[in-house]
Short mmCIF file of C-alpha atoms in Angstrom, two decimals:
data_model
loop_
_atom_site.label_atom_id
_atom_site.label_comp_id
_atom_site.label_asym_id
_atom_site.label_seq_id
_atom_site.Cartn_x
_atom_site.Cartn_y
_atom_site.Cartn_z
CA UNK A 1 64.17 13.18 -33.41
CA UNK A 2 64.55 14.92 -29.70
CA UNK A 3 61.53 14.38 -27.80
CA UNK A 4 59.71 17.91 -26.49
CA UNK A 5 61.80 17.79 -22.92
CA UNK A 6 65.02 18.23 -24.75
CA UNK A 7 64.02 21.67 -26.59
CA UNK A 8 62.64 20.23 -29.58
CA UNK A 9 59.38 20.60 -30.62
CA UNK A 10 59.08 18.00 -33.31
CA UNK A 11 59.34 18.62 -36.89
CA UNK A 12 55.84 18.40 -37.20
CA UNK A 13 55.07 21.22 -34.70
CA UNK A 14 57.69 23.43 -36.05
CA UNK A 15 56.75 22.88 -39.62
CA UNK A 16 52.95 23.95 -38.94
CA UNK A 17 54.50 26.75 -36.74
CA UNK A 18 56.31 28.08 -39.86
CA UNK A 19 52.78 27.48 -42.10
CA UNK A 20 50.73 29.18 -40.13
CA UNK A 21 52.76 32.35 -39.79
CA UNK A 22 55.36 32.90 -42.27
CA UNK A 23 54.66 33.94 -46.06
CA UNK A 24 57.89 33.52 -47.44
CA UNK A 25 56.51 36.04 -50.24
CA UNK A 26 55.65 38.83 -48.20
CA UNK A 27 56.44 40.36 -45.11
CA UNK A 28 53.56 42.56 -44.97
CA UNK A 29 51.78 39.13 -45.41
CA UNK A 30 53.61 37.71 -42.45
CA UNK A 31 52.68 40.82 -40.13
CA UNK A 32 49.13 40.08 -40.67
CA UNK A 33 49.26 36.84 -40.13
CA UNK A 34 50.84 37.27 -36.52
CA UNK A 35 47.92 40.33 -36.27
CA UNK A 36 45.18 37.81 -36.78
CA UNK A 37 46.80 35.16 -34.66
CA UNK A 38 48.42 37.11 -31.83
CA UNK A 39 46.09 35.70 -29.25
CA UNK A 40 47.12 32.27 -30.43
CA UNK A 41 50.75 32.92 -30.68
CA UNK A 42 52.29 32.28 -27.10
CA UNK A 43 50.42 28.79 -27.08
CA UNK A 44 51.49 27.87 -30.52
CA UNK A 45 54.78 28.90 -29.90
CA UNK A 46 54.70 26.61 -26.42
CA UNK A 47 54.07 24.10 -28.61
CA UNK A 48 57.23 24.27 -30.91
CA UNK A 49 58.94 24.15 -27.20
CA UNK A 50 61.65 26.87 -28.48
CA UNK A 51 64.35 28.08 -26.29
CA UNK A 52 65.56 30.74 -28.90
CA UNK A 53 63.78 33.71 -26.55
CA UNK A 54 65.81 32.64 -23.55
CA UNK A 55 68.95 32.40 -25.05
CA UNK A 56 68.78 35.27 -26.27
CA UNK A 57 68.09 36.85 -23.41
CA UNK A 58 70.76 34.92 -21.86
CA UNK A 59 73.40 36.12 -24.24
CA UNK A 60 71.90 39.48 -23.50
CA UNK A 61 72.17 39.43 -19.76
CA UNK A 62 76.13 38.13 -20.24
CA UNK A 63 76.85 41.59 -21.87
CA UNK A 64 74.88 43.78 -19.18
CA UNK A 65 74.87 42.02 -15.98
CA UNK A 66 77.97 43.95 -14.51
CA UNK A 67 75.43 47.12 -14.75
CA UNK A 68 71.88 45.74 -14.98
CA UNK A 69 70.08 49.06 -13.36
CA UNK A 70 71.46 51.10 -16.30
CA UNK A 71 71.97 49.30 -19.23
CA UNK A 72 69.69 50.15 -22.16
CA UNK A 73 68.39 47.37 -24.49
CA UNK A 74 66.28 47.03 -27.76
CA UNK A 75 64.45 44.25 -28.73
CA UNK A 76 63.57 44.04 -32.97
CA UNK A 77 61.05 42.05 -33.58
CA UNK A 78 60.01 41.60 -30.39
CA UNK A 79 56.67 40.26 -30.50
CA UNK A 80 54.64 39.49 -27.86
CA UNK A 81 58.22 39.80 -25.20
CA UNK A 82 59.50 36.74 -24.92
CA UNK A 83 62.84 37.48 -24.92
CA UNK A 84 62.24 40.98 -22.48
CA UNK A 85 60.04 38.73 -20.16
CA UNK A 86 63.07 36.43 -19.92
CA UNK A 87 65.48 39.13 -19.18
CA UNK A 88 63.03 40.40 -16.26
CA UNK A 89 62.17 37.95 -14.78
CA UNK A 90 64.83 35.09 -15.28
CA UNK A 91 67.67 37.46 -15.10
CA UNK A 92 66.06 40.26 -12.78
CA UNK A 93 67.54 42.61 -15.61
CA UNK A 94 65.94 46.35 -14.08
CA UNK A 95 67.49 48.76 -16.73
CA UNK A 96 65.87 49.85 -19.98
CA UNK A 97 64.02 47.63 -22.52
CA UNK A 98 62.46 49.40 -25.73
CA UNK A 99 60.82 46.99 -27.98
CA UNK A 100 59.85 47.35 -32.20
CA UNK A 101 57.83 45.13 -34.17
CA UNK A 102 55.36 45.27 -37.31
CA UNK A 103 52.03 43.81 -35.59
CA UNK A 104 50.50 46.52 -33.24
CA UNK A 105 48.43 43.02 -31.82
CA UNK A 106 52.16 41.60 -31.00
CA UNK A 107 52.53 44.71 -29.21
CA UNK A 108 49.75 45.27 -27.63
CA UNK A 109 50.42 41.78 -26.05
CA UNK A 110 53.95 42.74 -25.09
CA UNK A 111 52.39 46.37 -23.25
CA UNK A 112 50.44 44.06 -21.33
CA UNK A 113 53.12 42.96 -19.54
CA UNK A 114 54.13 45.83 -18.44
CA UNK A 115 58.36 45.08 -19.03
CA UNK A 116 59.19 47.38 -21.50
CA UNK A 117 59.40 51.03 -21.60
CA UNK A 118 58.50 52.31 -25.05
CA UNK A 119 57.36 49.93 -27.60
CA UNK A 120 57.45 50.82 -31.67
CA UNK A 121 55.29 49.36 -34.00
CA UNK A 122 56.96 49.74 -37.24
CA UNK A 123 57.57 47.65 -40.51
CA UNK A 124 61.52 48.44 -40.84
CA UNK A 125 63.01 47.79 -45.00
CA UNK A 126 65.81 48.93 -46.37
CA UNK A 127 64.33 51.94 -47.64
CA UNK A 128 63.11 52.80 -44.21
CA UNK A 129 65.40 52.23 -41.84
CA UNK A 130 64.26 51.78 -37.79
CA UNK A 131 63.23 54.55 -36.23
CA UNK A 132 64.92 54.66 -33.38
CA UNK A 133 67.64 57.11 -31.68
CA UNK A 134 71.40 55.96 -32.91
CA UNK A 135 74.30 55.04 -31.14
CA UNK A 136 72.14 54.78 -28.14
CA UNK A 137 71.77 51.28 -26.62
CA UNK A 138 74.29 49.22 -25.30
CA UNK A 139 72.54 45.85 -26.72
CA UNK A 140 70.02 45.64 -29.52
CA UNK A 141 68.83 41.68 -29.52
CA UNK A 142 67.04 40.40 -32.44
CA UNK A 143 65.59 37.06 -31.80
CA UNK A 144 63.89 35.21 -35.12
CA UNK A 145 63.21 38.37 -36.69
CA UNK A 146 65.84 37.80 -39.48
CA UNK A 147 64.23 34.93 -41.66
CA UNK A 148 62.32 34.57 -44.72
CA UNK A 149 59.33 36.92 -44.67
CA UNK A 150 60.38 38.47 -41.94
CA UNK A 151 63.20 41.15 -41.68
CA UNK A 152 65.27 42.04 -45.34
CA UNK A 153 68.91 40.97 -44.60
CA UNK A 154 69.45 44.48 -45.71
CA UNK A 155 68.18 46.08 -42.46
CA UNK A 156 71.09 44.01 -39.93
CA UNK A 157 72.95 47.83 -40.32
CA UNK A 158 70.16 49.42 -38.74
CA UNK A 159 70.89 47.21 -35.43
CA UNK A 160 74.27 47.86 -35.65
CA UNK A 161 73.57 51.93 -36.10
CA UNK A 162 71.18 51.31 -33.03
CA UNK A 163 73.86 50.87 -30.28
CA UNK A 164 76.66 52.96 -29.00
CA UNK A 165 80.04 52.59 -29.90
CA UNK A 166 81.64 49.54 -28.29
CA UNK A 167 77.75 48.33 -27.54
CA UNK A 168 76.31 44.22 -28.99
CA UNK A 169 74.00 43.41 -31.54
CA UNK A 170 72.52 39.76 -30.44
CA UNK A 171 70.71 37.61 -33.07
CA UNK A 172 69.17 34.36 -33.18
CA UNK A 173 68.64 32.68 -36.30
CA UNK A 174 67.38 29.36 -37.09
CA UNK A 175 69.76 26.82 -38.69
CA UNK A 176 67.01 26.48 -41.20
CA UNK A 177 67.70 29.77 -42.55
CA UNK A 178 71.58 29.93 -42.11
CA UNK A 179 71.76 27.16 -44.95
CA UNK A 180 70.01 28.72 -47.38
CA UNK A 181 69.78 31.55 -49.72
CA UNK A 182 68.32 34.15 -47.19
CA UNK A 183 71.09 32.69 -44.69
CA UNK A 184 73.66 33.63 -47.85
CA UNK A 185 72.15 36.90 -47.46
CA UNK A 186 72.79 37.44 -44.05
CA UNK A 187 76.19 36.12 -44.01
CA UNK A 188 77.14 38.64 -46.86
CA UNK A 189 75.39 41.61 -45.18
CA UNK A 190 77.81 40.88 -42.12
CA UNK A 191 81.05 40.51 -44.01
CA UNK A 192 80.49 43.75 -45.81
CA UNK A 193 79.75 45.71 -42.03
CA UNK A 194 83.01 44.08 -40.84
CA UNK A 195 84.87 45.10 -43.65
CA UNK A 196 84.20 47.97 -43.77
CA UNK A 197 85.01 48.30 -40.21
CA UNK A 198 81.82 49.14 -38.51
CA UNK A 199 81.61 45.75 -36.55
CA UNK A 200 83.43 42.45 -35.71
CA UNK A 201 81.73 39.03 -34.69
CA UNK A 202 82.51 38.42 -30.94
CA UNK A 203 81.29 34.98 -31.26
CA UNK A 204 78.64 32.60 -32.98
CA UNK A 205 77.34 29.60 -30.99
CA UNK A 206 74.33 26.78 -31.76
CA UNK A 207 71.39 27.28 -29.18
CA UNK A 208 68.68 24.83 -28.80
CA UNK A 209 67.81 21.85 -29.11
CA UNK A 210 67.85 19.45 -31.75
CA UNK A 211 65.42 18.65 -34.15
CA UNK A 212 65.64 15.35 -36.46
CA UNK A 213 69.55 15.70 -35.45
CA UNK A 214 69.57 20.03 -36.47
CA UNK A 215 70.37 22.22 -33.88
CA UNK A 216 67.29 24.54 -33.50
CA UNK A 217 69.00 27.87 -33.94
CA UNK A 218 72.49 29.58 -33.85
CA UNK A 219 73.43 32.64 -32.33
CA UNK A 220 74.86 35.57 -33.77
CA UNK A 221 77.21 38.34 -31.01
CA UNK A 222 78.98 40.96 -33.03
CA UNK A 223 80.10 43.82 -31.40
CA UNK A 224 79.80 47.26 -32.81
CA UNK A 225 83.18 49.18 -33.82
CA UNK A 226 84.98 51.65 -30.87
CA UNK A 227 85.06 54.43 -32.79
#
């Protein structure tokens, strides 16, 4: 096991992370349980020592930086804005960040901080698909919102819909979830958008550090289709 300086934040951590939050049953369950805990989320989550937020923000910043003043970004799932904090103020990103999550107690967290420009509370499924204008960012990042209890593997389109032609969908997914049946899910999802030509991975990388020898999380760049 990595110690806590290394990125890991112990199995132990992590694992009461995951209890305290997710309801693998439910996703309306799991909103509520990050509505009742919001105020204790940032410190649990310091906890867990995860670097998932800044990578993706990282891998965010690689795809704007050559115009950071008028780039346009969405963040799904974006909680309490870890990874549009990281873009700010790590990366000194100044264009636009939009942010949509379930928990309006998440959001009202992530207002406070006074980084993003319009945030949308909203429970997206695949019968209602996210409200936001299409084809109009140039990156929509997704950072452990695509797990169970969380987002439906169904709804991955809607990110891709989200950005302009040519324009990245970034996700970060935990390892835990990539080998299993929801990870399946994903992975299928995917394969049917690039067949049918509406987007094509740019590159998948582990991020993170390691936990009893598992990488923490892998990332996900696809880029959407030209035309």
């Amino acid at each position: 096991m990595s110690n806590n300086n290394e990125g890991g934040g112990g199995r132990d951590n992590i694992l009461n992370f995951r209890g305290k939050y997710f309801d693998e049953s439910s996703t309306l369950q799991t909103v509520a349980n990050y509505s009742r805990l919001s105020g204790e989320y940032d410190e649990d989550l310091r906890k867990v020592n995860s670097t998932a937020a800044y990578n993706a923000a990282s891998a965010t910043w690689e795809l704007v930086k050559h115009d950071p003043h008028h780039t346009r970004v969405l963040d799904v799932a974006c909680g309490t804005g870890g990874v549009g904090t990281h873009l700010k103020e790590s990366f000194n990103f100044q264009g636009v960040i939009d942010g949509v999550d379930g928990s309006g107690m998440m959001l009202d967290i992530a207002r406070s901080r006074k980084i993003y420009r319009d945030l949308i509370e909203e429970i997206i499924t695949p019968e209602r698909s996210l409200f936001v204008r299409e084809a109009y960012y140039d990156v929509t990042v997704c950072c452990g919102g695509f797990c169970v209890g969380h987002l439906d593997p169904g709804t991955f389109v809607d990110l891709v819909r989200s950005v302009r032609p040519g324009g990245y969908v970034v996700m970060v997914m935990g390892c835990k979830e990539e080998g299993s049946e929801y990870g399946g899910m994903m992975m299928r999802e995917m394969a049917k958008l690039e067949a049918r030509g509406k987007c094509s991975l740019t590159y998948k990388r582990k991020c993170g550090g390691e936990i009893d020898g598992i990488t923490e999380a892998v990332l996900y760049c696809l880029r959407k289709a030209s035309a």
